[in-house]
PDB file of C-alpha atoms in Angstrom:
ATOM      1  CA  MET A  29       2.489 131.793 171.956  1.00 67.00           C
ATOM      2  CA  LYS A  30       3.192 135.314 173.158  1.00 80.00           C
ATOM      3  CA  ALA A  31       0.068 137.198 174.179  1.00 85.00           C
ATOM      4  CA  LYS A  32      -0.526 140.909 173.618  1.00 92.00           C
ATOM      5  CA  LEU A  33      -3.243 143.180 174.923  1.00 94.00           C
ATOM      6  CA  LEU A  34      -4.676 145.244 172.086  1.00 97.00           C
ATOM      7  CA  VAL A  35      -5.911 148.609 173.353  1.00 97.00           C
ATOM      8  CA  VAL A  36      -8.074 150.708 171.041  1.00 97.00           C
ATOM      9  CA  ILE A  37      -9.574 154.076 171.979  1.00 95.00           C
ATOM     10  CA  VAL A  38     -11.927 155.635 169.443  1.00 95.00           C
ATOM     11  CA  ALA A  39     -14.880 158.014 169.338  1.00 91.00           C
ATOM     12  CA  ASP A  40     -18.197 156.272 169.946  1.00 92.00           C
ATOM     13  CA  ASP A  41     -19.213 156.688 166.305  1.00 92.00           C
ATOM     14  CA  MET A  42     -16.132 154.682 165.213  1.00 94.00           C
ATOM     15  CA  GLU A  43     -16.672 151.779 167.626  1.00 95.00           C
ATOM     16  CA  GLU A  44     -18.573 149.552 165.214  1.00 96.00           C
ATOM     17  CA  ALA A  45     -15.956 149.965 162.473  1.00 97.00           C
ATOM     18  CA  ALA A  46     -13.169 149.145 164.950  1.00 97.00           C
ATOM     19  CA  ARG A  47     -14.992 146.025 166.166  1.00 96.00           C
ATOM     20  CA  GLU A  48     -15.591 144.842 162.601  1.00 96.00           C
ATOM     21  CA  ILE A  49     -11.938 145.264 161.597  1.00 96.00           C
ATOM     22  CA  ALA A  50     -10.820 143.332 164.684  1.00 95.00           C
ATOM     23  CA  ARG A  51     -13.342 140.564 163.976  1.00 92.00           C
ATOM     24  CA  GLN A  52     -12.236 140.293 160.347  1.00 92.00           C
ATOM     25  CA  GLU A  53      -8.621 139.952 161.474  1.00 90.00           C
ATOM     26  CA  GLY A  54      -9.374 137.107 163.872  1.00 84.00           C
ATOM     27  CA  ALA A  55     -10.335 138.634 167.228  1.00 88.00           C
ATOM     28  CA  ARG A  56     -12.699 136.207 168.949  1.00 84.00           C
ATOM     29  CA  GLY A  57     -13.940 138.632 171.599  1.00 87.00           C
ATOM     30  CA  MET A  58     -13.390 142.052 173.120  1.00 93.00           C
ATOM     31  CA  THR A  59     -14.158 144.007 176.247  1.00 95.00           C
ATOM     32  CA  LEU A  60     -15.707 147.415 175.578  1.00 96.00           C
ATOM     33  CA  LEU A  61     -15.558 150.250 178.086  1.00 95.00           C
ATOM     34  CA  SER A  62     -17.202 153.664 177.930  1.00 93.00           C
ATOM     35  CA  ALA A  63     -14.714 156.483 178.371  1.00 88.00           C
ATOM     36  CA  ARG A  64     -14.297 160.216 178.032  1.00 82.00           C
ATOM     37  CA  GLY A  65     -11.305 161.828 176.408  1.00 74.00           C
ATOM     38  CA  MET A  66      -9.570 165.084 177.161  1.00 70.00           C
ATOM     39  CA  ASN A  67      -6.712 166.833 175.376  1.00 66.00           C
ATOM     40  CA  PHE A  68      -3.973 169.061 176.689  1.00 65.00           C
ATOM     41  CA  PRO A  69      -4.233 171.915 176.072  1.00 63.00           C
ATOM     42  CA  GLU A  70      -7.929 171.554 176.712  1.00 64.00           C
ATOM     43  CA  TYR A  71     -10.375 172.094 173.871  1.00 64.00           C
ATOM     44  CA  VAL A  72     -12.699 174.889 175.019  1.00 63.00           C
ATOM     45  CA  THR A  73     -16.172 175.345 173.499  1.00 66.00           C
ATOM     46  CA  PHE A  74     -19.002 177.838 174.038  1.00 68.00           C
ATOM     47  CA  PHE A  75     -19.087 179.696 177.351  1.00 73.00           C
ATOM     48  CA  GLY A  76     -15.613 178.418 178.290  1.00 69.00           C
ATOM     49  CA  LEU A  77     -16.735 174.803 178.777  1.00 68.00           C
ATOM     50  CA  THR A  78     -14.135 172.077 178.317  1.00 66.00           C
ATOM     51  CA  TYR A  79     -14.986 169.457 175.701  1.00 64.00           C
ATOM     52  CA  LEU A  80     -14.867 165.868 176.942  1.00 68.00           C
ATOM     53  CA  GLY A  81     -15.511 163.558 173.997  1.00 75.00           C
ATOM     54  CA  ALA A  82     -17.491 160.337 174.393  1.00 85.00           C
ATOM     55  CA  GLU A  83     -15.194 157.459 173.514  1.00 91.00           C
ATOM     56  CA  THR A  84     -15.042 153.689 173.636  1.00 94.00           C
ATOM     57  CA  MET A  85     -12.056 151.665 174.798  1.00 96.00           C
ATOM     58  CA  LEU A  86     -11.782 148.204 173.261  1.00 97.00           C
ATOM     59  CA  LEU A  87      -9.552 145.588 174.881  1.00 97.00           C
ATOM     60  CA  ALA A  88      -8.635 142.228 173.356  1.00 95.00           C
ATOM     61  CA  LEU A  89      -6.182 139.560 174.465  1.00 91.00           C
ATOM     62  CA  LEU A  90      -4.630 138.156 171.292  1.00 89.00           C
ATOM     63  CA  ASP A  91      -1.604 136.393 169.952  1.00 85.00           C
ATOM     64  CA  GLU A  92       1.196 138.809 169.108  1.00 89.00           C
ATOM     65  CA  ALA A  93       0.833 138.653 165.318  1.00 89.00           C
ATOM     66  CA  ALA A  94      -2.932 139.234 165.374  1.00 90.00           C
ATOM     67  CA  ALA A  95      -2.685 142.122 167.836  1.00 94.00           C
ATOM     68  CA  VAL A  96      -0.071 143.949 165.766  1.00 94.00           C
ATOM     69  CA  ARG A  97      -1.925 143.249 162.508  1.00 94.00           C
ATOM     70  CA  ILE A  98      -5.211 144.591 163.921  1.00 96.00           C
ATOM     71  CA  ALA A  99      -3.557 147.700 165.411  1.00 96.00           C
ATOM     72  CA  GLU A 100      -1.860 148.498 162.102  1.00 96.00           C
ATOM     73  CA  ARG A 101      -5.066 148.033 160.112  1.00 96.00           C
ATOM     74  CA  LEU A 102      -7.032 150.197 162.568  1.00 97.00           C
ATOM     75  CA  ASN A 103      -4.391 152.935 162.344  1.00 95.00           C
ATOM     76  CA  VAL A 104      -4.668 152.980 158.542  1.00 95.00           C
ATOM     77  CA  GLU A 105      -8.383 152.406 157.928  1.00 96.00           C
ATOM     78  CA  LEU A 106      -9.689 154.589 160.758  1.00 96.00           C
ATOM     79  CA  GLN A 107      -6.951 157.200 160.186  1.00 95.00           C
ATOM     80  CA  LEU A 108      -5.900 157.020 163.830  1.00 93.00           C
ATOM     81  CA  LEU A 109      -2.514 158.550 163.072  1.00 89.00           C
ATOM     82  CA  GLU A 110      -4.231 161.915 162.501  1.00 87.00           C
ATOM     83  CA  PRO A 111      -4.635 164.162 165.561  1.00 81.00           C
ATOM     84  CA  PHE A 112      -7.723 163.584 167.740  1.00 79.00           C
ATOM     85  CA  LYS A 113      -8.838 160.442 165.853  1.00 86.00           C
ATOM     86  CA  GLY A 114      -7.993 157.831 168.480  1.00 90.00           C
ATOM     87  CA  LEU A 115      -5.331 155.312 169.452  1.00 92.00           C
ATOM     88  CA  ALA A 116      -4.521 151.678 168.768  1.00 96.00           C
ATOM     89  CA  PHE A 117      -1.549 150.030 170.436  1.00 95.00           C
ATOM     90  CA  CYS A 118      -0.370 146.729 171.918  1.00 96.00           C
ATOM     91  CA  LEU A 119       0.979 145.945 175.369  1.00 96.00           C
ATOM     92  CA  PRO A 120       2.949 142.859 176.391  1.00 93.00           C
ATOM     93  CA  VAL A 121       1.211 140.353 178.669  1.00 89.00           C
ATOM     94  CA  ASP A 122       3.437 138.518 181.137  1.00 85.00           C
ATOM     95  CA  GLY A 123       0.833 136.147 182.529  1.00 78.00           C
ATOM     96  CA  THR A 124      -2.814 135.265 182.164  1.00 76.00           C
ATOM     97  CA  GLY A 125      -5.525 133.894 184.408  1.00 78.00           C
ATOM     98  CA  GLY A 126      -8.866 132.519 183.341  1.00 79.00           C
ATOM     99  CA  ILE A 127      -7.702 131.830 179.804  1.00 75.00           C
ATOM    100  CA  ASP A 128      -5.558 129.064 178.354  1.00 76.00           C
ATOM    101  CA  ILE A 129      -3.320 130.854 175.847  1.00 70.00           C
ATOM    102  CA  GLU A 130      -2.072 127.593 174.320  1.00 76.00           C
ATOM    103  CA  ALA A 131      -5.652 126.379 173.756  1.00 77.00           C
ATOM    104  CA  LEU A 132      -6.460 129.742 172.190  1.00 72.00           C
ATOM    105  CA  GLN A 133      -3.488 129.376 169.842  1.00 72.00           C
ATOM    106  CA  ARG A 134      -4.612 125.873 168.811  1.00 80.00           C
ATOM    107  CA  HIS A 135      -8.119 127.219 168.136  1.00 73.00           C
ATOM    108  CA  ILE A 136      -6.756 130.094 166.033  1.00 70.00           C
ATOM    109  CA  GLU A 137      -4.614 127.717 163.990  1.00 76.00           C
ATOM    110  CA  ALA A 138      -7.524 125.309 163.461  1.00 79.00           C
ATOM    111  CA  HIS A 139     -10.040 128.063 162.588  1.00 71.00           C
ATOM    112  CA  PRO A 140      -8.342 130.879 160.661  1.00 67.00           C
ATOM    113  CA  PRO A 141     -10.474 133.930 159.830  1.00 62.00           C
ATOM    114  CA  ALA A 142     -12.599 133.186 156.755  1.00 55.00           C
ATOM    115  CA  ASP A 143     -11.944 136.651 155.341  1.00 50.00           C
ATOM    116  CA  ARG A 144      -8.212 135.904 155.180  1.00 47.00           C
ATOM    117  CA  LEU A 145      -8.808 132.674 153.268  1.00 43.00           C
ATOM    118  CA  ASP A 146     -10.925 134.481 150.671  1.00 48.00           C
ATOM    119  CA  SER A 147      -8.317 137.199 150.100  1.00 47.00           C
ATOM    120  CA  THR A 148      -5.357 134.999 149.208  1.00 44.00           C
ATOM    121  CA  PRO A 149      -3.892 135.864 145.807  1.00 44.00           C
ATOM    122  CA  GLY A 150      -4.608 133.262 143.293  1.00 41.00           C
TER     123      GLY A 150
END
């Protein structure tokens, strides 16, 4: 199994929606980091102050198919392709420590997301 690191950066008020989409698509866990975002050119508010938005960065180590599927769904449902909405992208992972990727793959295959089973055309 090829592993990918899913990186999602969204405004704090979109964090819960991003986590729920990832969970529905099979993510078994995530690391959440508080962050601040800044644009270039800088967005200036009252009295010449620069706006630094409160954001959350979500990181998840996933199999390649799940990572791409989650990133695509986040881009559509959270409208991340619009300016200043956030980012969702995948990075390749060459090696891992502290996690058995093959065991993770076996677990994913044995326990597919319930939401996917309910949505099969029938």
